[in-house]
Short mmCIF file of C-alpha atoms and ligand atoms in Angstrom, two decimals:
data_model
loop_
_atom_site.label_atom_id
_atom_site.label_comp_id
_atom_site.label_asym_id
_atom_site.label_seq_id
_atom_site.Cartn_x
_atom_site.Cartn_y
_atom_site.Cartn_z
CA MET W 199 0.00 0.00 0.00
CA VAL W 200 1.01 3.63 -0.47
CA ALA W 201 0.22 5.57 2.69
CA PHE W 202 1.00 9.07 1.45
CA PRO W 203 -0.03 9.08 -2.24
CA GLU W 204 -0.29 12.88 -2.34
CA VAL W 205 3.33 13.38 -1.26
CA ARG W 206 6.37 13.13 -3.47
CA ARG W 207 9.94 13.43 -2.19
CA ILE W 208 10.28 16.72 -0.28
CA GLU W 209 12.74 18.98 -2.09
CA TYR W 210 14.58 22.17 -1.25
CA GLU W 211 12.92 25.09 -3.04
CA GLY W 212 14.49 28.06 -1.20
CA PRO W 213 13.09 30.82 1.04
CA GLN W 214 10.75 32.18 -1.64
CA SER W 215 8.80 28.95 -1.97
CA ARG W 216 5.15 28.91 -0.89
CA ASN W 217 4.88 25.15 -1.24
CA PRO W 218 4.07 23.69 2.22
CA LEU W 219 5.60 20.37 1.15
CA ALA W 220 9.04 21.79 0.37
CA PHE W 221 12.10 22.88 2.37
CA ARG W 222 12.85 26.56 2.41
CA TRP W 223 16.10 26.37 4.42
CA TYR W 224 17.23 22.74 4.55
CA ASN W 225 19.30 22.05 1.47
CA PRO W 226 20.99 18.74 2.34
CA ASP W 227 23.93 18.99 -0.08
CA GLU W 228 24.74 22.64 0.57
CA VAL W 229 28.05 23.03 2.37
CA ILE W 230 28.19 25.28 5.42
CA ALA W 231 31.36 25.68 7.49
CA GLY W 232 33.05 22.86 5.58
CA LYS W 233 30.28 20.26 5.93
CA SER W 234 27.02 19.47 4.16
CA MET W 235 23.82 20.42 5.95
CA ARG W 236 22.89 16.73 5.94
CA ASP W 237 26.05 15.90 7.90
CA HIS W 238 25.72 18.82 10.30
CA LEU W 239 22.14 18.02 11.21
CA ARG W 240 21.80 14.24 10.88
CA PHE W 241 18.01 14.38 11.22
CA SER W 242 16.11 11.49 12.74
CA VAL W 243 12.40 10.59 13.08
CA VAL W 244 11.16 8.84 16.23
CA TYR W 245 8.99 5.76 15.79
CA TRP W 246 7.07 6.14 19.05
CA HIS W 247 5.44 9.51 18.48
CA THR W 248 5.26 9.48 14.70
CA PHE W 249 3.97 5.93 14.21
CA ARG W 250 2.53 5.01 17.59
CA GLY W 251 1.15 8.36 18.73
CA THR W 252 -2.63 8.38 18.76
CA GLY W 253 -3.41 11.79 20.24
CA SER W 254 -4.96 10.20 23.32
CA ASP W 255 -4.44 12.03 26.61
CA PRO W 256 -5.59 11.51 30.22
CA PHE W 257 -8.89 13.19 29.30
CA GLY W 258 -9.74 11.59 26.01
CA ALA W 259 -9.60 8.78 23.49
CA PRO W 260 -7.35 8.65 20.41
CA THR W 261 -7.98 11.27 17.74
CA MET W 262 -5.54 9.99 15.12
CA VAL W 263 -6.88 6.86 13.52
CA ARG W 264 -4.42 5.91 10.79
CA PRO W 265 -5.77 4.25 7.64
CA TRP W 266 -2.82 1.85 7.54
CA ASP W 267 -3.25 0.67 11.14
CA ASP W 268 -5.87 -2.03 11.85
CA GLY W 269 -5.72 -1.25 15.57
CA SER W 270 -4.63 -4.78 16.48
CA ASP W 271 -1.52 -5.92 18.34
CA SER W 272 -0.59 -8.37 15.61
CA VAL W 273 2.84 -8.80 14.06
CA ALA W 274 1.26 -8.32 10.61
CA ASN W 275 -0.02 -4.91 11.64
CA ALA W 276 3.42 -4.03 13.08
CA ILE W 277 5.05 -5.00 9.78
CA GLN W 278 2.58 -2.93 7.77
CA ARG W 279 3.49 0.03 9.99
CA VAL W 280 7.20 -0.50 9.24
CA ARG W 281 6.50 -0.24 5.50
CA VAL W 282 4.60 3.00 6.06
CA ALA W 283 7.33 4.39 8.32
CA PHE W 284 10.00 3.84 5.68
CA GLU W 285 7.80 5.41 2.99
CA PHE W 286 7.62 8.42 5.31
CA PHE W 287 11.38 8.57 6.07
CA GLU W 288 12.19 8.25 2.39
CA LYS W 289 9.75 10.89 1.16
CA LEU W 290 10.89 13.26 3.90
CA GLY W 291 14.55 12.69 2.98
CA CYS W 292 15.36 11.95 6.61
CA PRO W 293 18.56 9.89 6.95
CA TYR W 294 17.88 8.33 10.39
CA TYR W 295 15.21 7.00 12.73
CA ALA W 296 15.05 5.80 16.35
CA PHE W 297 12.80 3.33 18.18
CA HIS W 298 11.96 1.52 21.43
CA ASP W 299 11.66 -2.26 21.21
CA ARG W 300 7.99 -2.10 22.19
CA ASP W 301 7.08 0.58 19.61
CA VAL W 302 8.03 -1.55 16.66
CA ALA W 303 6.75 -4.96 17.79
CA PRO W 304 4.00 -6.09 20.16
CA GLU W 305 4.78 -7.30 23.65
CA GLY W 306 3.78 -10.97 24.05
CA ALA W 307 2.60 -13.02 27.01
CA THR W 308 6.19 -14.04 27.78
CA LEU W 309 9.61 -12.56 27.12
CA ALA W 310 10.27 -15.35 24.62
CA ASP W 311 7.08 -14.42 22.70
CA SER W 312 8.06 -10.75 22.69
CA ASN W 313 11.52 -11.61 21.38
CA ARG W 314 10.06 -13.74 18.59
CA SER W 315 7.75 -10.94 17.47
CA LEU W 316 10.60 -8.45 17.62
CA ASP W 317 12.76 -10.68 15.41
CA ALA W 318 9.99 -10.95 12.82
CA VAL W 319 9.53 -7.18 12.63
CA VAL W 320 13.26 -6.43 12.74
CA ALA W 321 13.79 -8.61 9.65
CA VAL W 322 11.46 -6.26 7.75
CA MET W 323 13.12 -3.17 9.21
CA LYS W 324 16.45 -4.45 7.97
CA GLU W 325 15.05 -5.07 4.52
CA GLU W 326 13.54 -1.56 4.44
CA GLN W 327 16.83 0.00 5.63
CA GLN W 328 18.59 -1.72 2.76
CA ARG W 329 15.95 -0.67 0.22
CA THR W 330 15.92 3.00 1.25
CA GLY W 331 19.39 3.64 2.70
CA VAL W 332 17.75 5.05 5.85
CA ARG W 333 19.84 4.20 8.91
CA LEU W 334 19.24 3.57 12.58
CA LEU W 335 20.38 6.43 14.83
CA TRP W 336 19.57 4.53 18.02
CA GLY W 337 17.57 1.81 19.62
CA THR W 338 16.33 1.73 23.20
CA ALA W 339 14.32 -0.59 25.43
CA ASN W 340 11.02 0.51 26.91
CA LEU W 341 11.64 -0.13 30.61
CA PHE W 342 8.79 2.04 31.89
CA SER W 343 5.35 1.22 30.39
CA ASP W 344 4.69 -2.24 31.76
CA PRO W 345 3.47 -2.38 35.41
CA ARG W 346 6.41 -4.66 36.25
CA TYR W 347 8.53 -1.50 36.03
CA MET W 348 6.37 0.60 38.33
CA HIS W 349 9.14 0.90 40.96
CA GLY W 350 11.87 1.28 38.34
CA ALA W 351 13.81 -1.21 36.21
CA ALA W 352 17.52 -1.30 37.11
CA THR W 353 16.65 0.55 40.35
CA SER W 354 13.66 -1.61 41.27
CA PRO W 355 13.63 -2.97 44.84
CA ASN W 356 12.58 -6.25 43.19
CA ALA W 357 15.68 -8.14 41.98
CA ASP W 358 13.63 -10.16 39.48
CA VAL W 359 12.65 -6.94 37.76
CA PHE W 360 16.34 -6.00 37.42
CA ALA W 361 16.95 -9.37 35.77
CA HIS W 362 13.97 -8.96 33.44
CA ALA W 363 15.13 -5.48 32.43
CA ALA W 364 18.62 -6.85 31.76
CA ALA W 365 17.18 -9.55 29.50
CA GLN W 366 15.13 -6.94 27.63
CA VAL W 367 18.14 -4.63 27.14
CA LYS W 368 20.30 -7.56 26.05
CA LYS W 369 17.82 -8.35 23.28
CA CYS W 370 17.38 -4.72 22.31
CA MET W 371 21.16 -4.24 22.06
CA GLU W 372 21.39 -7.31 19.81
CA VAL W 373 18.68 -5.94 17.57
CA THR W 374 20.23 -2.46 17.49
CA HIS W 375 23.54 -4.08 16.54
CA GLU W 376 21.85 -6.17 13.85
CA LEU W 377 20.36 -3.00 12.34
CA GLY W 378 23.69 -1.14 12.42
CA GLY W 379 22.51 1.33 15.06
CA GLU W 380 25.05 4.10 15.63
CA ASN W 381 24.06 4.63 19.29
CA TYR W 382 22.11 2.96 22.07
CA VAL W 383 20.06 5.11 24.46
CA PHE W 384 19.12 4.80 28.10
CA TRP W 385 16.42 7.20 29.18
CA GLY W 386 15.79 6.68 32.91
CA GLY W 387 12.05 6.04 32.65
CA ARG W 388 11.00 5.17 36.19
CA GLU W 389 14.55 5.15 37.59
CA GLY W 390 13.95 7.55 40.45
CA TYR W 391 11.82 7.78 43.56
CA GLN W 392 8.81 9.45 45.16
CA ASN W 393 9.97 9.52 48.79
CA LEU W 394 12.84 8.39 50.99
CA LEU W 395 10.72 6.43 53.46
CA ASN W 396 10.65 3.47 51.09
CA THR W 397 13.82 4.16 49.10
CA ASP W 398 17.44 3.16 49.70
CA LEU W 399 19.00 5.82 47.48
CA LYS W 400 22.57 4.55 47.64
CA ARG W 401 21.60 0.96 46.90
CA GLU W 402 19.45 1.96 43.92
CA LEU W 403 22.24 4.07 42.41
CA ASP W 404 24.70 1.21 42.89
CA HIS W 405 22.28 -1.07 41.04
CA LEU W 406 21.89 1.42 38.20
CA ALA W 407 25.66 1.61 37.80
CA ALA W 408 25.93 -2.18 37.89
CA PHE W 409 23.32 -2.36 35.13
CA PHE W 410 25.28 0.04 32.92
CA HIS W 411 28.51 -1.89 33.50
CA LEU W 412 26.73 -5.08 32.41
CA ALA W 413 25.59 -3.32 29.24
CA VAL W 414 29.16 -2.18 28.52
CA ASP W 415 30.43 -5.74 29.03
CA TYR W 416 27.77 -7.17 26.74
CA ALA W 417 28.50 -4.63 23.99
CA LYS W 418 32.11 -5.84 24.02
CA LYS W 419 30.96 -9.41 23.92
CA ILE W 420 28.81 -8.99 20.81
CA GLY W 421 31.10 -6.44 19.11
CA PHE W 422 28.61 -3.58 19.28
CA HIS W 423 30.61 -0.37 18.80
CA GLY W 424 27.71 2.09 18.89
CA GLN W 425 27.87 4.94 21.39
CA PHE W 426 25.95 4.51 24.66
CA LEU W 427 23.90 7.57 25.54
CA ILE W 428 22.10 8.60 28.71
CA GLU W 429 19.19 11.00 28.34
CA PRO W 430 18.81 13.36 31.31
CA LYS W 431 15.32 14.30 32.44
CA PRO W 432 13.99 15.61 35.79
CA LYS W 433 10.74 14.98 37.67
CA GLU W 434 8.70 12.99 35.15
CA PRO W 435 7.45 10.33 35.76
CA THR W 436 8.98 10.15 39.26
CA LYS W 437 9.41 13.12 41.57
CA HIS W 438 13.21 12.70 41.75
CA GLN W 439 14.62 11.22 38.55
CA TYR W 440 18.17 9.93 39.04
CA ASP W 441 19.32 11.33 35.68
CA SER W 442 17.85 14.76 36.37
CA ASP W 443 20.19 16.92 34.29
CA ALA W 444 23.55 16.89 32.52
CA ALA W 445 25.50 17.68 35.69
CA ALA W 446 23.80 14.91 37.69
CA CYS W 447 24.42 12.37 34.90
CA ILE W 448 28.06 13.28 34.47
CA ASN W 449 28.63 13.12 38.21
CA PHE W 450 27.00 9.69 38.35
CA LEU W 451 29.03 8.38 35.40
CA ARG W 452 32.27 9.68 36.89
CA THR W 453 31.53 8.27 40.35
CA TYR W 454 30.98 4.81 38.92
CA GLY W 455 33.82 4.82 36.36
CA LEU W 456 31.56 4.96 33.30
CA THR W 457 32.62 8.19 31.55
CA ASP W 458 34.64 6.38 28.87
CA HIS W 459 31.59 4.46 27.72
CA PHE W 460 28.76 7.00 27.80
CA ARG W 461 27.80 10.37 26.44
CA LEU W 462 24.61 12.36 26.84
CA ASN W 463 21.52 12.68 24.69
CA ILE W 464 20.22 16.13 25.59
CA GLU W 465 16.52 16.89 25.05
CA THR W 466 15.25 20.44 24.83
CA ASN W 467 12.15 20.14 26.96
CA HIS W 468 13.95 18.05 29.58
CA ALA W 469 16.45 20.89 29.94
CA THR W 470 13.59 23.35 30.43
CA LEU W 471 11.93 21.13 33.04
CA ALA W 472 15.27 20.97 34.88
CA GLY W 473 15.29 24.76 35.09
CA HIS W 474 18.01 25.17 32.47
CA THR W 475 18.14 26.31 28.90
CA MET W 476 18.91 23.77 26.18
CA GLN W 477 22.05 25.70 25.32
CA HIS W 478 23.28 25.51 28.91
CA GLU W 479 22.83 21.73 29.01
CA LEU W 480 24.58 21.29 25.66
CA GLU W 481 27.44 23.60 26.56
CA TYR W 482 27.91 21.95 29.96
CA ALA W 483 28.05 18.47 28.42
CA ALA W 484 30.26 19.61 25.54
CA ILE W 485 32.98 21.24 27.65
CA GLN W 486 33.48 17.87 29.38
CA GLY W 487 33.52 15.90 26.13
CA MET W 488 30.17 14.33 27.01
CA LEU W 489 27.87 15.71 24.31
CA GLY W 490 26.54 12.86 22.22
CA SER W 491 23.22 13.58 20.57
CA ILE W 492 20.11 15.73 20.83
CA ASP W 493 16.41 15.00 21.18
CA ALA W 494 14.93 17.96 19.35
CA ASN W 495 11.61 19.26 20.55
CA THR W 496 10.30 22.10 22.66
CA GLY W 497 8.09 22.53 25.69
CA ASP W 498 5.66 25.20 26.67
CA LEU W 499 6.76 27.50 29.48
CA LEU W 500 3.17 27.67 30.73
CA LEU W 501 2.93 23.88 31.04
CA GLY W 502 5.18 22.02 33.47
CA TRP W 503 5.36 18.67 31.71
CA ASP W 504 7.02 17.08 28.70
CA THR W 505 4.75 18.37 25.92
CA ASP W 506 7.14 17.25 23.15
CA GLN W 507 6.19 19.90 20.62
CA PHE W 508 7.98 20.29 17.31
CA PRO W 509 10.69 22.96 17.49
CA THR W 510 9.91 26.04 15.39
CA ASN W 511 11.60 28.80 17.37
CA ILE W 512 14.58 30.01 15.34
CA TYR W 513 16.22 31.63 18.34
CA LEU W 514 16.26 28.24 20.05
CA THR W 515 17.63 26.34 17.08
CA THR W 516 20.27 29.04 16.52
CA GLU W 517 21.52 28.70 20.11
CA ILE W 518 21.68 24.93 19.73
CA MET W 519 23.59 25.11 16.46
CA LEU W 520 25.92 27.76 17.85
CA THR W 521 27.01 25.43 20.64
CA LEU W 522 27.32 22.50 18.24
CA LEU W 523 29.46 24.53 15.81
CA ARG W 524 31.67 25.75 18.64
CA HIS W 525 32.33 22.22 19.88
CA GLY W 526 32.89 20.40 16.61
CA GLY W 527 29.33 19.26 15.92
CA LEU W 528 27.58 15.91 16.20
CA LYS W 529 29.69 12.78 15.74
CA THR W 530 27.60 9.60 16.04
CA GLY W 531 24.64 11.61 17.36
CA GLY W 532 21.79 13.23 15.48
CA THR W 533 19.00 15.76 15.63
CA ASN W 534 16.28 13.38 16.69
CA PHE W 535 12.73 14.77 16.64
CA ASP W 536 11.38 13.41 19.92
CA ALA W 537 8.24 15.41 19.17
CA LYS W 538 4.60 14.68 18.56
CA LEU W 539 1.65 16.21 16.79
CA ARG W 540 -0.90 18.06 18.88
CA ARG W 541 -4.03 16.03 19.62
CA GLU W 542 -5.97 18.24 17.25
CA SER W 543 -3.60 17.69 14.28
CA THR W 544 -5.32 14.57 13.08
CA ASP W 545 -4.27 14.05 9.45
CA PRO W 546 -1.33 11.93 8.30
CA ILE W 547 -0.16 14.89 6.21
CA ASP W 548 0.36 16.82 9.46
CA LEU W 549 3.31 14.49 10.12
CA PHE W 550 5.01 15.95 7.06
CA TYR W 551 4.23 19.56 7.97
CA ALA W 552 5.59 19.01 11.49
CA HIS W 553 8.88 17.44 10.40
CA ILE W 554 9.45 19.85 7.52
CA GLY W 555 8.96 22.73 9.95
CA GLY W 556 11.38 21.26 12.48
CA MET W 557 14.02 20.52 9.84
CA ASP W 558 13.73 23.99 8.36
CA ALA W 559 13.94 25.60 11.81
CA PHE W 560 17.21 23.74 12.48
CA ALA W 561 18.58 24.43 9.00
CA ARG W 562 17.87 28.10 9.41
CA GLY W 563 19.40 28.01 12.90
CA LEU W 564 22.53 26.45 11.41
CA ARG W 565 22.80 29.20 8.78
CA ILE W 566 22.34 31.95 11.35
CA ALA W 567 24.72 30.34 13.86
CA ASN W 568 27.38 30.10 11.18
CA SER W 569 26.95 33.77 10.44
CA ILE W 570 27.22 34.62 14.17
CA GLN W 571 30.40 32.53 14.40
CA GLY W 572 31.97 34.81 11.81
CA ASP W 573 31.01 38.03 13.64
CA ASP W 574 34.27 39.70 14.63
CA GLN W 575 32.53 42.30 16.82
CA ILE W 576 30.93 39.64 19.02
CA ARG W 577 34.13 37.63 19.12
CA GLN W 578 36.17 40.70 20.07
CA ILE W 579 33.96 41.61 23.02
CA LEU W 580 34.24 38.08 24.42
CA ALA W 581 38.00 38.01 23.91
CA ASP W 582 38.48 41.45 25.50
CA ARG W 583 36.49 40.41 28.55
CA TYR W 584 39.17 37.89 29.51
CA ALA W 585 42.18 39.92 28.35
CA SER W 586 43.59 40.21 31.90
CA TRP W 587 44.21 36.44 31.84
CA ASN W 588 46.46 36.62 28.80
CA VAL W 589 49.32 38.60 30.38
CA GLY W 590 51.10 39.20 33.67
CA MET W 591 49.39 37.98 36.81
CA GLY W 592 46.48 36.31 34.96
CA SER W 593 48.69 34.13 32.79
CA GLU W 594 50.86 33.24 35.79
CA ILE W 595 47.80 32.11 37.79
CA GLU W 596 46.56 30.01 34.88
CA ALA W 597 50.02 28.44 34.66
CA ARG W 598 49.67 27.52 38.38
CA LYS W 599 52.70 29.58 39.33
CA HIS W 600 51.07 31.05 42.43
CA ASP W 601 49.78 30.10 45.86
CA PHE W 602 47.61 32.02 48.32
CA LYS W 603 50.68 33.58 49.90
CA SER W 604 52.09 35.05 46.72
CA LEU W 605 48.61 36.18 45.70
CA GLU W 606 48.23 37.94 49.04
CA GLN W 607 51.55 39.67 48.49
CA TYR W 608 50.43 40.81 45.05
CA ALA W 609 47.06 42.05 46.35
CA LEU W 610 48.67 43.97 49.20
CA GLN W 611 51.05 45.67 46.83
CA LYS W 612 48.51 46.30 44.12
CA GLY W 613 45.78 47.85 46.29
CA ASN W 614 42.37 47.91 44.61
CA PRO W 615 42.02 45.63 41.55
CA ALA W 616 42.01 47.20 38.10
CA PRO W 617 38.53 48.66 37.41
CA ASN W 618 35.90 46.31 35.96
CA GLN W 619 34.60 46.82 32.45
CA SER W 620 31.03 46.77 31.18
CA GLY W 621 29.59 43.32 30.38
CA ARG W 622 27.92 44.84 27.26
CA GLN W 623 24.99 42.42 27.38
CA GLU W 624 22.56 44.75 25.59
CA LEU W 625 25.05 45.56 22.84
CA LEU W 626 25.76 41.84 22.38
CA GLU W 627 22.04 41.07 22.13
CA ASN W 628 21.71 43.78 19.48
CA LEU W 629 24.67 42.41 17.55
CA LEU W 630 23.15 38.93 17.70
CA ASN W 631 19.83 40.15 16.30
CA ARG W 632 21.61 41.54 13.24
CA HIS W 633 22.08 37.97 12.06
CA PHE W 634 18.38 37.06 11.97
C1 XLS M 18 10.83 10.75 27.50
C2 XLS M 18 12.00 10.55 26.67
C3 XLS M 18 11.93 9.31 25.79
C4 XLS M 18 13.31 8.93 25.33
C5 XLS M 18 13.40 7.53 24.80
O1 XLS M 18 10.56 11.84 27.98
O2 XLS M 18 12.24 11.68 25.93
O3 XLS M 18 11.07 9.53 24.73
O4 XLS M 18 13.78 9.80 24.35
O5 XLS M 18 13.05 6.59 25.75
NI1 NI M 19 13.71 11.82 24.40
NI1 NI M 20 11.10 13.52 26.61
#
């Protein structure tokens, strides 16, 4: 079947185009700062929202009834969905996708049943990857939907649940490896707690670390060289998520000797929920060599949960691309649209509008960020601000040539420090706006 007969391959038509099924800014082969836009952005579609999202919410039934979906939990229906998904990726010109094990294939009565169904669907995914050239950005295991994971998976107080989660991740890693996945993601799901009366915090964190070490060992065993990624997120679904933000994740990884094996997958709306900006989270991860990939979406500042909207704010995408350009860009990671249609956007064609808009917003952000990078006025103000560290006392301190005693001597002799200079924030904001 053809699911989107009215759509042909989405092409770049330039900023003047009024065609809603064309790119105005994303021109995959165009080279910017020495790299094609395709390679800078490495766009990816998520299977869970785009092909399993129904528009249902806690107040109402599904609104998106897809003509290709028979509503059953059968393997045949799952396979039909795979065909449709690849038609979508191909027509969109999106090089990557990402999935959870339970999005692509139905969960059976036993783990063995689930694994069999997964194998049957994965065979078709592999065939479709070969046919289209679309690649797998990452796989991940859903360790949060089933009630068995209600107290957590690797951090469950129930040791059998830990074992079950390990078996599920083992299988999902094998499948990700089979499909040539370039990364493997751990989002914490229900790894966290609601209160400390029933929670042994230290023991749960030890278990989480043990789980990750087992995953690292198994990757070696099967020759999976994809990058492991942890996706920070605070306060949803549990009150205290263990992987609450980039700093918490990096601290955890360092404490348990895991920094060589993991990087971070930073998601925009998770950053917002943690009380940070996306750019802060990216910059913080990047300066420690821990930036791996991004889950591209946006939240709503008036709503305190993970609304997973498509990113359209060009200021936001510019800040993201600025940090990526500064730190050498994405390596194995991608710009993964962990975003879903609003409940009221009910037509299959809305999936195209949403992704085209997100891709164009990032492409435009990349163009603007590149222009900002070349702005000598902005660069000069930043450089001048730290000029005192380039000579004399500043350079000696940076070279670790001083102790508190010699610094005291200097301060006593010097008297008041040299006067401070203006931070120029307003001027910098004006200079930035010249690039839009
Ligand atoms: C949930 C997360 C999830 C991960 C994959 O908020 O964003 O979708 O990306 O498990
Ligand atoms: Ni995500
Ligand atoms: Ni999320």
